[in-house]
XYZ file of C-alpha atoms in Angstrom:
577
model
C -9.713 30.631 29.819
C -8.360 27.474 28.247
C -10.279 25.503 30.821
C -13.512 27.246 29.824
C -12.958 26.504 26.152
C -12.198 22.872 26.947
C -15.418 22.758 28.978
C -17.491 24.298 26.135
C -15.991 21.715 23.765
C -16.880 18.813 25.956
C -20.415 20.126 26.340
C -20.878 20.386 22.586
C -19.440 16.892 22.006
C -21.728 15.495 24.660
C -24.769 17.265 23.028
C -23.893 15.998 19.669
C -23.477 12.475 20.874
C -26.895 12.482 22.629
C -28.809 13.628 19.550
C -31.788 11.373 18.829
C -31.480 8.779 16.099
C -34.299 10.463 14.171
C -32.383 13.682 13.947
C -29.277 11.826 12.668
C -31.496 10.276 9.877
C -32.965 13.703 9.185
C -29.474 15.146 8.837
C -27.991 12.219 6.834
C -30.870 11.998 4.339
C -32.336 15.607 4.227
C -34.139 15.051 0.852
C -34.565 11.280 0.679
C -36.396 10.959 4.005
C -39.250 13.505 3.140
C -39.624 11.974 -0.321
C -39.602 8.452 1.079
C -42.390 9.343 3.510
C -44.392 10.984 0.748
C -43.976 7.901 -1.453
C -44.973 5.548 1.414
C -48.144 7.482 2.194
C -48.880 7.755 -1.495
C -48.402 3.968 -1.896
C -50.768 3.265 0.982
C -53.293 5.631 -0.519
C -53.049 3.945 -3.824
C -53.554 0.541 -2.239
C -56.537 1.998 -0.327
C -58.022 3.328 -3.537
C -57.509 -0.027 -5.163
C -59.237 -1.819 -2.263
C -62.192 0.737 -2.357
C -62.505 0.196 -6.142
C -62.372 -3.548 -5.748
C -65.027 -3.319 -3.074
C -67.149 -1.089 -5.336
C -66.742 -3.624 -8.214
C -67.786 -6.487 -5.897
C -70.727 -4.568 -4.692
C -71.665 -3.601 -8.212
C -71.245 -7.309 -9.258
C -73.578 -8.437 -6.418
C -76.169 -5.863 -7.371
C -75.757 -6.907 -11.004
C -76.207 -10.538 -10.054
C -79.414 -9.687 -8.018
C -80.774 -7.730 -10.994
C -80.029 -10.514 -13.398
C -81.783 -12.971 -11.106
C -84.855 -10.738 -10.861
C -85.082 -10.160 -14.658
C -84.642 -13.915 -15.238
C -87.502 -14.509 -12.921
C -89.681 -11.933 -14.599
C -89.126 -13.451 -17.939
C -89.949 -16.883 -16.701
C -93.138 -15.611 -15.076
C -94.196 -14.005 -18.328
C -93.603 -17.238 -20.035
C -95.422 -19.294 -17.314
C -98.460 -16.970 -17.543
C -98.647 -17.543 -21.305
C -98.126 -21.271 -20.836
C -101.066 -21.279 -18.370
C -103.368 -19.632 -20.937
C -102.282 -22.223 -23.502
C -102.951 -25.120 -20.975
C -106.383 -23.812 -20.339
C -107.128 -23.528 -24.008
C -105.864 -26.980 -24.690
C -108.155 -28.386 -22.006
C -111.114 -26.529 -23.394
C -110.571 -27.568 -27.058
C -109.833 -31.186 -26.161
C -113.510 -31.461 -25.051
C -114.912 -30.044 -28.354
C -115.418 -32.149 -31.563
C -114.925 -29.152 -33.626
C -113.485 -25.767 -32.961
C -115.844 -23.050 -34.274
C -114.289 -19.661 -35.085
C -116.812 -17.804 -32.975
C -116.177 -19.977 -29.887
C -112.409 -19.623 -30.207
C -112.644 -15.861 -30.621
C -114.817 -15.518 -27.562
C -112.227 -17.652 -25.558
C -109.355 -15.378 -26.566
C -111.471 -12.321 -25.805
C -112.082 -13.501 -22.294
C -108.333 -13.619 -21.771
C -108.207 -9.898 -22.493
C -104.914 -10.201 -24.345
C -105.428 -6.711 -25.800
C -105.067 -5.300 -22.250
C -102.409 -7.655 -20.790
C -100.697 -9.234 -23.662
C -97.612 -10.255 -21.629
C -95.530 -9.891 -24.834
C -97.687 -12.332 -26.935
C -99.195 -11.296 -30.213
C -102.218 -13.417 -29.599
C -103.351 -17.016 -29.328
C -103.816 -19.280 -32.378
C -105.226 -22.642 -33.214
C -103.570 -24.970 -35.696
C -105.507 -28.186 -36.543
C -103.974 -31.360 -37.944
C -104.579 -31.554 -41.729
C -103.824 -34.927 -43.217
C -103.402 -35.566 -46.978
C -106.785 -35.066 -48.761
C -108.122 -32.673 -46.158
C -106.674 -29.540 -47.695
C -109.882 -28.284 -49.285
C -111.951 -28.833 -46.045
C -109.345 -26.729 -44.207
C -109.430 -23.967 -46.776
C -113.254 -23.819 -46.661
C -113.180 -23.571 -42.849
C -110.500 -20.957 -42.688
C -112.113 -18.817 -45.499
C -115.500 -18.795 -43.712
C -113.871 -17.645 -40.440
C -112.253 -14.599 -41.794
C -114.490 -14.202 -44.957
C -111.530 -13.979 -47.258
C -109.823 -16.700 -49.334
C -107.411 -18.747 -47.315
C -105.315 -21.660 -48.581
C -102.635 -23.776 -47.011
C -99.127 -23.080 -47.849
C -96.722 -24.574 -48.626
C -98.428 -27.514 -50.249
C -98.262 -30.786 -48.428
C -95.381 -32.844 -49.627
C -95.322 -36.638 -49.980
C -92.688 -37.027 -47.159
C -94.765 -35.098 -44.583
C -97.416 -37.239 -42.688
C -99.594 -34.219 -42.071
C -99.580 -30.521 -41.977
C -100.276 -28.106 -39.004
C -101.544 -24.918 -40.801
C -102.580 -21.815 -38.881
C -106.249 -22.098 -38.561
C -107.193 -19.173 -36.315
C -105.066 -16.412 -34.862
C -106.722 -13.902 -32.461
C -106.975 -10.995 -31.825
C -107.904 -10.727 -35.584
C -105.534 -8.186 -37.124
C -104.011 -7.598 -40.510
C -100.736 -9.012 -39.220
C -102.464 -12.072 -37.882
C -104.307 -12.726 -41.190
C -100.934 -12.897 -43.026
C -100.116 -16.080 -40.999
C -103.407 -17.914 -41.799
C -102.900 -21.078 -43.824
C -99.186 -21.272 -43.201
C -98.084 -24.897 -42.516
C -95.903 -24.526 -39.417
C -95.025 -28.338 -39.477
C -93.155 -27.639 -42.774
C -90.552 -25.472 -41.197
C -87.890 -27.278 -39.177
C -87.575 -24.996 -36.139
C -91.383 -24.998 -35.511
C -91.574 -28.741 -36.248
C -88.962 -29.596 -33.633
C -90.780 -27.594 -30.943
C -94.106 -29.212 -31.841
C -92.717 -32.686 -31.717
C -91.088 -31.980 -28.391
C -94.442 -30.592 -27.035
C -96.281 -33.652 -28.329
C -93.802 -35.894 -26.566
C -93.780 -34.088 -23.132
C -97.384 -32.864 -23.398
C -96.187 -29.519 -22.078
C -95.945 -25.957 -23.456
C -92.704 -25.881 -25.526
C -90.967 -22.837 -26.998
C -89.210 -22.778 -30.336
C -85.720 -21.505 -30.944
C -85.163 -18.110 -32.534
C -87.138 -17.596 -35.756
C -89.067 -14.965 -37.747
C -92.776 -15.011 -37.283
C -94.935 -15.697 -40.364
C -96.760 -12.287 -39.559
C -93.551 -10.525 -40.454
C -93.968 -11.801 -44.040
C -91.278 -14.509 -43.895
C -91.313 -18.136 -42.866
C -87.714 -18.651 -42.120
C -84.837 -17.052 -40.272
C -83.345 -15.581 -43.443
C -85.814 -12.716 -43.302
C -83.190 -9.887 -43.199
C -84.041 -6.886 -41.173
C -87.055 -8.540 -39.541
C -87.480 -8.727 -35.805
C -86.782 -12.186 -34.262
C -89.472 -13.961 -32.359
C -90.523 -17.447 -31.000
C -93.618 -19.479 -30.543
C -94.944 -21.594 -27.538
C -96.842 -24.741 -28.565
C -99.331 -26.726 -26.446
C -100.554 -29.994 -27.945
C -104.258 -30.824 -27.927
C -105.335 -34.450 -27.932
C -108.752 -36.086 -28.575
C -110.029 -39.407 -27.481
C -110.683 -42.182 -30.008
C -111.548 -45.795 -29.741
C -107.985 -46.583 -30.414
C -106.775 -44.170 -27.677
C -105.707 -40.570 -27.736
C -104.811 -38.802 -31.041
C -103.182 -35.556 -31.786
C -105.930 -32.979 -32.649
C -103.781 -29.934 -33.208
C -101.790 -27.224 -31.338
C -102.863 -24.152 -29.464
C -99.935 -21.688 -29.534
C -98.857 -18.055 -28.943
C -96.518 -16.186 -31.151
C -94.096 -13.712 -29.504
C -92.060 -10.867 -30.734
C -88.885 -11.382 -28.696
C -88.230 -7.673 -28.075
C -91.781 -7.138 -26.932
C -91.525 -10.197 -24.697
C -88.376 -8.774 -23.042
C -89.912 -5.290 -22.725
C -93.071 -6.732 -20.966
C -90.915 -8.703 -18.528
C -88.918 -5.508 -17.756
C -92.151 -3.802 -16.762
C -91.939 -6.033 -13.791
C -88.220 -5.431 -13.141
C -86.878 -2.107 -14.574
C -83.675 -2.219 -16.519
C -82.391 1.032 -15.157
C -78.709 1.619 -16.124
C -78.206 -2.025 -17.002
C -77.725 -3.481 -20.472
C -79.759 -6.618 -21.105
C -79.526 -9.161 -23.920
C -81.450 -12.407 -24.462
C -79.831 -15.024 -26.597
C -81.064 -18.447 -27.936
C -78.772 -20.988 -26.344
C -75.421 -19.242 -26.852
C -74.165 -15.627 -26.620
C -73.652 -14.642 -30.266
C -75.027 -12.070 -32.641
C -76.732 -14.773 -34.716
C -78.636 -16.091 -31.801
C -79.663 -12.686 -30.274
C -83.357 -12.553 -29.556
C -83.796 -9.126 -27.902
C -81.629 -6.500 -26.337
C -81.839 -3.229 -24.295
C -78.142 -2.813 -24.715
C -76.555 0.494 -25.968
C -73.660 -0.359 -28.197
C -71.827 2.754 -27.140
C -71.445 1.534 -23.559
C -68.340 -0.049 -22.195
C -69.093 -3.063 -19.970
C -67.707 -2.866 -16.467
C -69.318 -6.114 -15.229
C -71.204 -8.912 -16.900
C -73.502 -11.506 -15.304
C -74.918 -14.393 -17.293
C -78.118 -16.354 -16.307
C -79.920 -19.356 -17.881
C -83.626 -18.657 -18.431
C -85.965 -21.610 -19.095
C -88.958 -20.334 -21.220
C -91.354 -23.077 -21.876
C -88.887 -25.902 -21.548
C -86.437 -24.003 -23.824
C -83.216 -22.868 -22.176
C -82.096 -19.319 -23.129
C -79.205 -17.146 -22.060
C -79.697 -13.904 -20.388
C -76.762 -11.444 -19.962
C -77.049 -8.332 -17.791
C -74.160 -5.759 -17.880
C -73.593 -2.238 -16.450
C -72.074 0.731 -18.106
C -68.425 1.439 -17.311
C -67.833 4.442 -15.109
C -65.264 6.765 -16.634
C -63.302 7.539 -13.634
C -62.926 6.698 -10.070
C -65.872 6.440 -7.641
C -66.706 9.236 -5.169
C -65.246 7.370 -2.177
C -62.097 6.441 -4.188
C -61.583 10.077 -5.261
C -62.010 11.255 -1.686
C -59.613 8.703 -0.486
C -57.039 9.559 -3.072
C -57.293 13.344 -2.456
C -57.155 12.830 1.371
C -54.233 10.515 1.018
C -52.251 12.875 -1.232
C -53.035 15.826 1.098
C -51.767 13.762 4.158
C -48.701 12.724 2.265
C -47.941 16.222 1.229
C -48.516 17.582 4.712
C -46.200 14.918 6.199
C -43.601 15.646 3.680
C -43.687 19.342 4.514
C -43.555 18.620 8.239
C -40.574 16.330 7.810
C -38.923 18.833 5.527
C -39.373 21.434 8.240
C -37.904 19.061 10.876
C -35.096 18.361 8.513
C -34.324 22.007 8.091
C -34.494 22.517 11.882
C -32.162 19.560 12.419
C -29.766 20.947 9.850
C -29.825 24.372 11.635
C -29.291 22.728 14.912
C -26.337 20.674 13.421
C -24.942 23.880 11.938
C -25.290 25.754 15.306
C -23.551 22.791 17.136
C -20.776 22.719 14.554
C -20.408 26.553 14.757
C -20.087 26.479 18.547
C -17.621 23.646 18.220
C -15.591 25.609 15.726
C -15.731 28.768 17.732
C -14.549 26.776 20.715
C -11.757 25.298 18.653
C -10.826 28.709 17.322
C -10.822 30.224 20.819
C -8.602 27.400 21.962
C -6.272 27.888 19.128
C -6.294 31.650 19.452
C -5.408 31.319 23.195
C -2.593 28.931 22.436
C -1.290 31.066 19.546
C -1.586 34.220 21.550
C 0.422 32.575 24.379
C 3.005 31.517 21.818
C 3.229 34.933 20.141
C 3.317 36.816 23.532
C 6.280 34.569 24.530
C 8.082 35.202 21.240
C 7.390 38.932 21.461
C 8.611 39.031 25.031
C 11.665 37.045 24.042
C 12.424 39.520 21.194
C 11.907 42.481 23.677
C 14.257 40.736 26.254
C 16.838 40.213 23.554
C 16.506 43.835 22.372
C 16.776 45.095 25.933
C 19.842 42.943 26.610
C 21.586 43.974 23.416
C 20.672 47.627 23.851
C 21.939 47.716 27.414
C 25.144 46.032 26.380
C 25.791 48.500 23.689
C 24.725 51.708 25.517
C 27.124 53.923 27.398
C 24.518 55.852 29.303
C 20.885 55.687 30.343
C 19.728 58.147 27.718
C 21.271 56.185 24.845
C 19.712 52.975 26.201
C 16.224 54.683 26.446
C 16.434 56.128 22.922
C 17.569 52.846 21.389
C 15.038 50.831 23.226
C 12.196 53.248 22.295
C 13.028 53.139 18.534
C 13.173 49.373 18.452
C 9.978 49.007 20.469
C 8.293 51.375 18.141
C 9.462 49.371 15.173
C 7.917 46.345 16.643
C 4.797 48.337 17.321
C 4.525 49.558 13.703
C 4.871 46.062 12.386
C 2.288 44.803 15.011
C -0.156 47.437 13.701
C 0.153 45.996 10.176
C -0.412 42.595 11.497
C -3.486 43.738 13.464
C -4.933 45.387 10.350
C -4.555 42.033 8.561
C -6.103 40.122 11.517
C -2.749 38.487 12.006
C -2.874 37.072 8.585
C -0.381 37.497 5.829
C 1.364 40.912 5.323
C 2.866 42.220 2.050
C 6.725 42.755 1.991
C 6.153 46.340 0.550
C 3.936 47.332 3.435
C 6.459 46.311 6.110
C 9.281 48.176 4.332
C 7.094 51.291 3.698
C 6.076 51.399 7.474
C 9.762 51.468 8.580
C 10.967 53.939 5.881
C 7.982 56.240 6.165
C 9.876 58.812 8.372
C 12.637 59.081 5.778
C 10.659 58.722 2.544
C 9.092 62.273 2.877
C 12.346 63.964 3.568
C 13.467 65.991 0.460
C 17.126 65.678 1.394
C 17.274 61.952 0.709
C 16.017 59.625 -1.891
C 14.434 56.369 -0.782
C 13.033 53.706 -3.160
C 11.395 50.434 -2.546
C 10.325 48.083 -5.351
C 9.476 44.471 -5.733
C 6.530 42.057 -6.434
C 3.585 41.523 -4.246
C 4.633 38.850 -1.731
C 2.820 37.906 1.445
C 4.630 37.023 4.648
C 3.686 35.159 7.754
C 3.283 37.363 10.980
C 6.484 36.207 12.624
C 8.535 36.619 9.469
C 6.960 40.147 8.945
C 7.936 41.060 12.492
C 11.658 39.924 11.950
C 11.851 41.778 8.582
C 10.372 44.995 10.032
C 12.937 44.906 12.936
C 15.760 44.304 10.422
C 14.719 47.172 8.223
C 14.283 49.394 11.281
C 17.867 48.721 12.312
C 19.283 49.320 8.858
C 17.270 52.551 8.634
C 18.388 53.736 12.046
C 22.005 52.964 11.274
C 21.642 54.737 7.818
C 20.253 57.794 9.626
C 23.030 57.954 12.117
C 26.061 57.027 10.004
C 25.017 56.064 6.502
C 23.256 57.422 3.429
C 20.286 58.987 5.260
C 22.719 61.085 7.437
C 23.871 63.214 4.393
C 22.065 65.298 1.957
C 21.732 63.607 -1.409
C 22.084 60.107 -0.018
C 20.026 57.264 -1.433
C 18.561 54.019 -0.070
C 17.285 51.326 -2.343
C 15.329 48.354 -1.086
C 14.669 45.772 -3.807
C 13.098 42.335 -3.351
C 12.265 39.400 -5.598
C 10.824 35.982 -5.193
C 13.491 33.371 -5.622
C 11.060 30.423 -5.610
C 7.685 29.507 -4.216
C 9.116 29.393 -0.612
C 11.630 32.225 -0.509
C 11.940 35.927 -1.155
C 15.292 37.775 -1.434
C 15.324 41.397 0.070
C 18.425 43.601 -0.780
C 19.135 46.778 1.219
C 21.556 49.134 -0.626
C 22.935 52.576 0.471
C 24.781 54.981 -1.788
C 25.829 58.663 -1.488
C 26.546 58.654 2.233
C 29.775 59.106 4.142
C 32.434 56.428 3.453
C 31.948 53.427 5.664
C 34.752 52.991 8.058
C 36.323 49.641 7.733
C 37.624 49.661 11.345
C 34.696 49.985 13.634
C 33.359 48.492 16.804
C 30.566 45.928 16.413
C 27.235 47.527 17.184
C 23.889 46.462 18.436
C 22.256 46.546 14.967
C 24.762 44.103 13.529
C 24.229 41.701 16.427
C 20.406 42.097 16.160
C 20.326 41.429 12.443
C 22.861 38.607 12.208
C 21.654 36.795 15.463
C 18.089 37.507 16.172
C 16.717 38.198 12.700
C 18.693 35.471 11.143
C 17.502 33.060 13.791
C 13.861 34.025 13.341
C 14.034 33.874 9.505
C 16.067 30.633 9.598
C 18.374 31.848 6.883
C 21.796 33.510 7.202
C 21.991 37.268 6.685
C 24.485 38.759 4.285
C 25.723 42.132 5.653
C 28.508 43.932 3.927
C 29.996 47.202 4.993
C 31.304 48.496 1.633
C 33.101 51.845 1.632
C 30.457 53.177 -0.766
C 27.588 52.149 1.518
C 26.081 49.246 3.480
C 24.644 46.397 1.671
C 22.339 43.732 3.346
C 20.704 40.707 1.846
C 17.947 38.995 3.746
C 16.296 35.657 2.753
C 12.781 35.610 4.064
C 10.691 32.402 3.931
C 7.338 32.523 2.149
C 4.987 30.142 3.904
C 1.497 28.913 2.971
C -1.414 30.411 4.801
C -2.415 27.098 6.339
C 1.083 26.884 7.965
C 0.551 30.039 10.104
C -3.116 31.070 9.934
C -5.296 29.195 12.365
C -8.539 30.124 10.421
C -7.086 29.089 7.104
C -9.144 25.847 7.043
C -12.340 27.672 8.004
C -11.801 30.328 5.357
C -10.997 27.697 2.718
C -14.295 25.931 3.631
C -16.252 29.229 3.313
C -14.623 29.929 -0.043
C -15.601 26.472 -1.208
C -19.137 26.869 -0.017
C -19.391 30.288 -1.771
C -18.289 28.762 -5.069
């Protein structure tokens, strides 16, 4: 049997040694490993979401850049179309000595600006008026619109000439408000006209407020900003070419932007058009909703009639992740959770396997220890039996006496063995051992038997020795002592002297006087030799005339010193707490 137990132990050790490294990690880190895998997958998911979002942003930026380029091209096409009309008008007027109102009106009507204005509020003619020609200008302008028109502001001495608005068609109430206004007197318009004269190309002004709006400067608070495109008209003279005037188009900046967006829709984009720099003071037009939050911004330079402007196109901020990012995040978290659950299940399985292996190993160890302890206890018991047989045979005069003595002592051993079996060969109380041996006499009304003492637990071998000693004392008392006479008393008292020793005192009273001259019997030898040897303490046995007195010193040992499952039970108790 020992060989089978050793074989089982070797098998368990071999199996534990051959466990995979993964299982060892699972057992060593039962909580950290699943959590680490979850965090790893979650980190990969977050990086993936970041990459998706970055790709979405780059795609949006590319789309935004393409949209900005298309809108800038649309603005330039609108400006080029208006410039083409002005070039055509300048070529026509340069061939005419005078510019009659009817002819100019018919020219503008042929352009059909009322159908396709391209953001312009019309086309106007502004002739050069030199000092002394103010009255002639007023007469011509008045006759064209049949209402009084005069030039304003008056020509100053520092100004070489004036460029007042002579005609502005289509003829509307707004257009008539601008008639007579000297555009050369205002700095922004004057700069554009001089640049146009120098380059002989259509030139746009910077941001300003149109005279049709009722103001002639940029301080017109609350009025829509606009701009003008000038084209110079020259006439031939004997001295060469001379400036005759300007054909021009006034634009409302917002209408100009809206007309360009008819070619390229703004959609969900925010568009702003600035004069030179991106600031609120230089803002010309906008389709931007101030409640939006910019996610991306693209800036383009737009050249409108030789004047560089700034175009910004932005897209509203999405409040949240994109659909692909959200799907990636959800899928990643689901995978991370699933993997964590699977690893957790594997961890539990590994722990159960480890517990099973440990249990089998523990059982093998217990079987081994039980087998060895059984062998040891059987040898001790057989040795006690052999000693009892030898002493009984030596002190018996015939076979019947030998059989009776041997039977009683074997029964005493058996009674104590029953107690040990009930306690699973654990500790046994002193009172239980004494009560078991005195039970046949305790119920006899002719005698008085008392047993009293604290609750003290004894080791199995010590309990056997004490039971054998009490049996011999009780048998001797029944034959010759206090239990052989009516009214006799036996008192057994015990007390714990210290943590490792209990003192048991046997005292008989009321029996026949004890003979002082007597042969040495088997009980005396058994108690003083066998029991004293087993208990490892001398036995004090006095044969007083009043009754026998015996004092036994029994060792009190810790459970771990004699109980092979003490370590296991302690481990279980610790786990339970």
